[in-house]
PDB file of C-alpha atoms in Angstrom:
ATOM      1  CA  UNK A   3       0.000   0.000   0.000  1.00  0.00           C
ATOM      2  CA  UNK A   4       1.147   3.508  -0.634  1.00  0.00           C
ATOM      3  CA  UNK A   5       1.081   6.421   1.801  1.00  0.00           C
ATOM      4  CA  UNK A   6      -1.815   8.786   0.962  1.00  0.00           C
ATOM      5  CA  UNK A   7       0.203  11.771   2.135  1.00  0.00           C
ATOM      6  CA  UNK A   8       2.792  11.288  -0.581  1.00  0.00           C
ATOM      7  CA  UNK A   9       1.961  12.925  -3.891  1.00  0.00           C
ATOM      8  CA  UNK A  10       4.293  10.775  -5.922  1.00  0.00           C
ATOM      9  CA  UNK A  11       7.384  11.693  -7.892  1.00  0.00           C
ATOM     10  CA  UNK A  12       5.756  14.393 -10.037  1.00  0.00           C
ATOM     11  CA  UNK A  13       3.547  16.071  -7.360  1.00  0.00           C
ATOM     12  CA  UNK A  14       4.613  19.005  -5.140  1.00  0.00           C
ATOM     13  CA  UNK A  15       5.782  18.336  -1.609  1.00  0.00           C
ATOM     14  CA  UNK A  16       4.024  19.903   1.364  1.00  0.00           C
ATOM     15  CA  UNK A  17       7.163  21.785   2.380  1.00  0.00           C
ATOM     16  CA  UNK A  18       7.645  23.597  -0.936  1.00  0.00           C
ATOM     17  CA  UNK A  19       6.171  27.127  -1.239  1.00  0.00           C
ATOM     18  CA  UNK A  20       3.688  27.853  -4.010  1.00  0.00           C
ATOM     19  CA  UNK A  21       4.777  29.740  -7.078  1.00  0.00           C
ATOM     20  CA  UNK A  22       3.630  33.364  -7.546  1.00  0.00           C
ATOM     21  CA  UNK A  23       1.326  32.255 -10.360  1.00  0.00           C
ATOM     22  CA  UNK A  24      -0.384  29.714  -8.072  1.00  0.00           C
ATOM     23  CA  UNK A  25      -0.744  32.306  -5.298  1.00  0.00           C
ATOM     24  CA  UNK A  26      -2.292  34.750  -7.781  1.00  0.00           C
ATOM     25  CA  UNK A  27      -4.717  32.043  -8.938  1.00  0.00           C
ATOM     26  CA  UNK A  28      -5.757  31.254  -5.342  1.00  0.00           C
ATOM     27  CA  UNK A  29      -6.176  34.966  -4.621  1.00  0.00           C
ATOM     28  CA  UNK A  30      -8.385  35.397  -7.680  1.00  0.00           C
ATOM     29  CA  UNK A  31     -10.445  32.317  -6.710  1.00  0.00           C
ATOM     30  CA  UNK A  32     -10.970  33.647  -3.150  1.00  0.00           C
ATOM     31  CA  UNK A  33     -12.012  37.052  -4.443  1.00  0.00           C
ATOM     32  CA  UNK A  34     -14.451  35.483  -6.912  1.00  0.00           C
ATOM     33  CA  UNK A  35     -15.883  33.244  -4.181  1.00  0.00           C
ATOM     34  CA  UNK A  36     -16.300  36.228  -1.840  1.00  0.00           C
ATOM     35  CA  UNK A  37     -18.123  38.261  -4.486  1.00  0.00           C
ATOM     36  CA  UNK A  38     -20.401  35.311  -5.316  1.00  0.00           C
ATOM     37  CA  UNK A  39     -21.277  34.714  -1.649  1.00  0.00           C
ATOM     38  CA  UNK A  40     -21.919  38.447  -1.162  1.00  0.00           C
ATOM     39  CA  UNK A  41     -24.346  38.543  -4.091  1.00  0.00           C
ATOM     40  CA  UNK A  42     -26.055  35.385  -2.822  1.00  0.00           C
ATOM     41  CA  UNK A  43     -26.502  36.869   0.670  1.00  0.00           C
ATOM     42  CA  UNK A  44     -27.888  40.109  -0.781  1.00  0.00           C
ATOM     43  CA  UNK A  45     -30.391  38.075  -2.791  1.00  0.00           C
ATOM     44  CA  UNK A  46     -31.536  36.139   0.280  1.00  0.00           C
ATOM     45  CA  UNK A  47     -31.882  39.381   2.233  1.00  0.00           C
ATOM     46  CA  UNK A  48     -33.972  40.913  -0.559  1.00  0.00           C
ATOM     47  CA  UNK A  49     -36.271  37.887  -0.597  1.00  0.00           C
ATOM     48  CA  UNK A  50     -36.610  38.044   3.189  1.00  0.00           C
ATOM     49  CA  UNK A  51     -37.457  41.756   3.118  1.00  0.00           C
ATOM     50  CA  UNK A  52     -40.014  41.190   0.353  1.00  0.00           C
ATOM     51  CA  UNK A  53     -41.721  38.422   2.338  1.00  0.00           C
ATOM     52  CA  UNK A  54     -41.866  40.502   5.524  1.00  0.00           C
ATOM     53  CA  UNK A  55     -43.189  43.491   3.565  1.00  0.00           C
ATOM     54  CA  UNK A  56     -45.956  41.438   1.976  1.00  0.00           C
ATOM     55  CA  UNK A  57     -46.976  39.864   5.270  1.00  0.00           C
ATOM     56  CA  UNK A  58     -47.127  43.250   6.985  1.00  0.00           C
ATOM     57  CA  UNK A  59     -48.877  44.925   4.055  1.00  0.00           C
ATOM     58  CA  UNK A  60     -51.517  42.234   3.717  1.00  0.00           C
ATOM     59  CA  UNK A  61     -52.262  42.017   7.460  1.00  0.00           C
ATOM     60  CA  UNK A  62     -55.862  43.012   8.136  1.00  0.00           C
ATOM     61  CA  UNK A  63     -56.388  46.194  10.135  1.00  0.00           C
ATOM     62  CA  UNK A  64     -57.512  45.766  13.731  1.00  0.00           C
ATOM     63  CA  UNK A  65     -61.259  45.411  14.205  1.00  0.00           C
ATOM     64  CA  UNK A  66     -63.015  48.536  15.458  1.00  0.00           C
ATOM     65  CA  UNK A  67     -66.554  48.497  16.780  1.00  0.00           C
ATOM     66  CA  UNK A  68     -69.017  50.254  14.496  1.00  0.00           C
ATOM     67  CA  UNK A  69     -71.396  51.333  17.268  1.00  0.00           C
ATOM     68  CA  UNK A  70     -71.555  51.654  21.034  1.00  0.00           C
ATOM     69  CA  UNK A  71     -74.724  51.887  23.084  1.00  0.00           C
ATOM     70  CA  UNK A  72     -75.419  54.927  25.271  1.00  0.00           C
ATOM     71  CA  UNK A  73     -78.565  55.974  27.152  1.00  0.00           C
ATOM     72  CA  UNK A  74     -81.263  57.430  24.888  1.00  0.00           C
ATOM     73  CA  UNK A  75     -81.098  61.000  26.244  1.00  0.00           C
ATOM     74  CA  UNK A  76     -77.283  61.154  26.487  1.00  0.00           C
ATOM     75  CA  UNK A  77     -75.412  64.128  25.047  1.00  0.00           C
ATOM     76  CA  UNK A  78     -71.919  63.153  23.929  1.00  0.00           C
ATOM     77  CA  UNK A  79     -69.248  65.572  25.165  1.00  0.00           C
ATOM     78  CA  UNK A  80     -66.253  63.786  23.634  1.00  0.00           C
ATOM     79  CA  UNK A  81     -65.200  60.457  22.177  1.00  0.00           C
ATOM     80  CA  UNK A  82     -61.741  59.159  21.464  1.00  0.00           C
ATOM     81  CA  UNK A  83     -59.910  55.911  20.727  1.00  0.00           C
ATOM     82  CA  UNK A  84     -56.994  55.200  23.057  1.00  0.00           C
ATOM     83  CA  UNK A  85     -55.008  52.083  24.043  1.00  0.00           C
ATOM     84  CA  UNK A  86     -57.471  49.524  22.726  1.00  0.00           C
ATOM     85  CA  UNK A  87     -60.523  51.278  24.151  1.00  0.00           C
ATOM     86  CA  UNK A  88     -63.135  53.761  23.047  1.00  0.00           C
ATOM     87  CA  UNK A  89     -63.531  56.495  25.665  1.00  0.00           C
ATOM     88  CA  UNK A  90     -66.869  58.319  25.516  1.00  0.00           C
ATOM     89  CA  UNK A  91     -67.741  61.192  27.836  1.00  0.00           C
ATOM     90  CA  UNK A  92     -71.443  61.982  27.914  1.00  0.00           C
ATOM     91  CA  UNK A  93     -73.955  63.879  30.017  1.00  0.00           C
ATOM     92  CA  UNK A  94     -77.351  62.574  31.141  1.00  0.00           C
ATOM     93  CA  UNK A  95     -79.557  64.794  33.334  1.00  0.00           C
ATOM     94  CA  UNK A  96     -76.643  66.965  34.472  1.00  0.00           C
ATOM     95  CA  UNK A  97     -74.434  63.993  35.433  1.00  0.00           C
ATOM     96  CA  UNK A  98     -71.241  63.627  33.394  1.00  0.00           C
ATOM     97  CA  UNK A  99     -70.060  60.054  32.869  1.00  0.00           C
ATOM     98  CA  UNK A 100     -67.000  58.519  31.238  1.00  0.00           C
ATOM     99  CA  UNK A 101     -67.708  55.165  29.590  1.00  0.00           C
ATOM    100  CA  UNK A 102     -64.913  52.847  28.471  1.00  0.00           C
ATOM    101  CA  UNK A 103     -65.831  50.483  25.631  1.00  0.00           C
ATOM    102  CA  UNK A 104     -63.870  47.578  24.146  1.00  0.00           C
ATOM    103  CA  UNK A 105     -62.393  48.626  20.792  1.00  0.00           C
ATOM    104  CA  UNK A 106     -63.157  45.369  18.972  1.00  0.00           C
ATOM    105  CA  UNK A 107     -66.624  44.486  20.259  1.00  0.00           C
ATOM    106  CA  UNK A 108     -68.107  47.793  21.421  1.00  0.00           C
ATOM    107  CA  UNK A 109     -69.136  46.355  24.807  1.00  0.00           C
ATOM    108  CA  UNK A 110     -68.922  48.630  27.850  1.00  0.00           C
ATOM    109  CA  UNK A 111     -66.036  47.641  30.136  1.00  0.00           C
ATOM    110  CA  UNK A 112     -66.381  50.331  32.749  1.00  0.00           C
ATOM    111  CA  UNK A 113     -68.360  53.443  33.558  1.00  0.00           C
ATOM    112  CA  UNK A 114     -67.073  56.257  35.784  1.00  0.00           C
ATOM    113  CA  UNK A 115     -69.229  59.151  37.029  1.00  0.00           C
ATOM    114  CA  UNK A 116     -67.175  62.323  36.751  1.00  0.00           C
ATOM    115  CA  UNK A 117     -69.437  64.923  38.322  1.00  0.00           C
ATOM    116  CA  UNK A 118     -72.923  66.376  38.730  1.00  0.00           C
TER     117      UNK A 118
END
């Protein structure tokens, strides 16, 4: 059997330095490999950004209640949407009340009497 570490009579030995032409060839091959990998990574990043963009663009908007129920003779002072709730301030018979409604369903979560 022959030793696999020996290259034979015509092959280069491990101790011999490479010629300048061989070093230039290896340098050119490394540079070409680096450019190819860089382009490949840029392509994967572009695909990833496109997928994230499409998922975010096509996401449905959050559901907002179309109506909330107040007493029949209520006069609305203000209404605003804040932190997942609809805040409605209204007056009934001289009593001012703040009602907090769920943003998605329109159900009343809490009612606070502010003043007479």
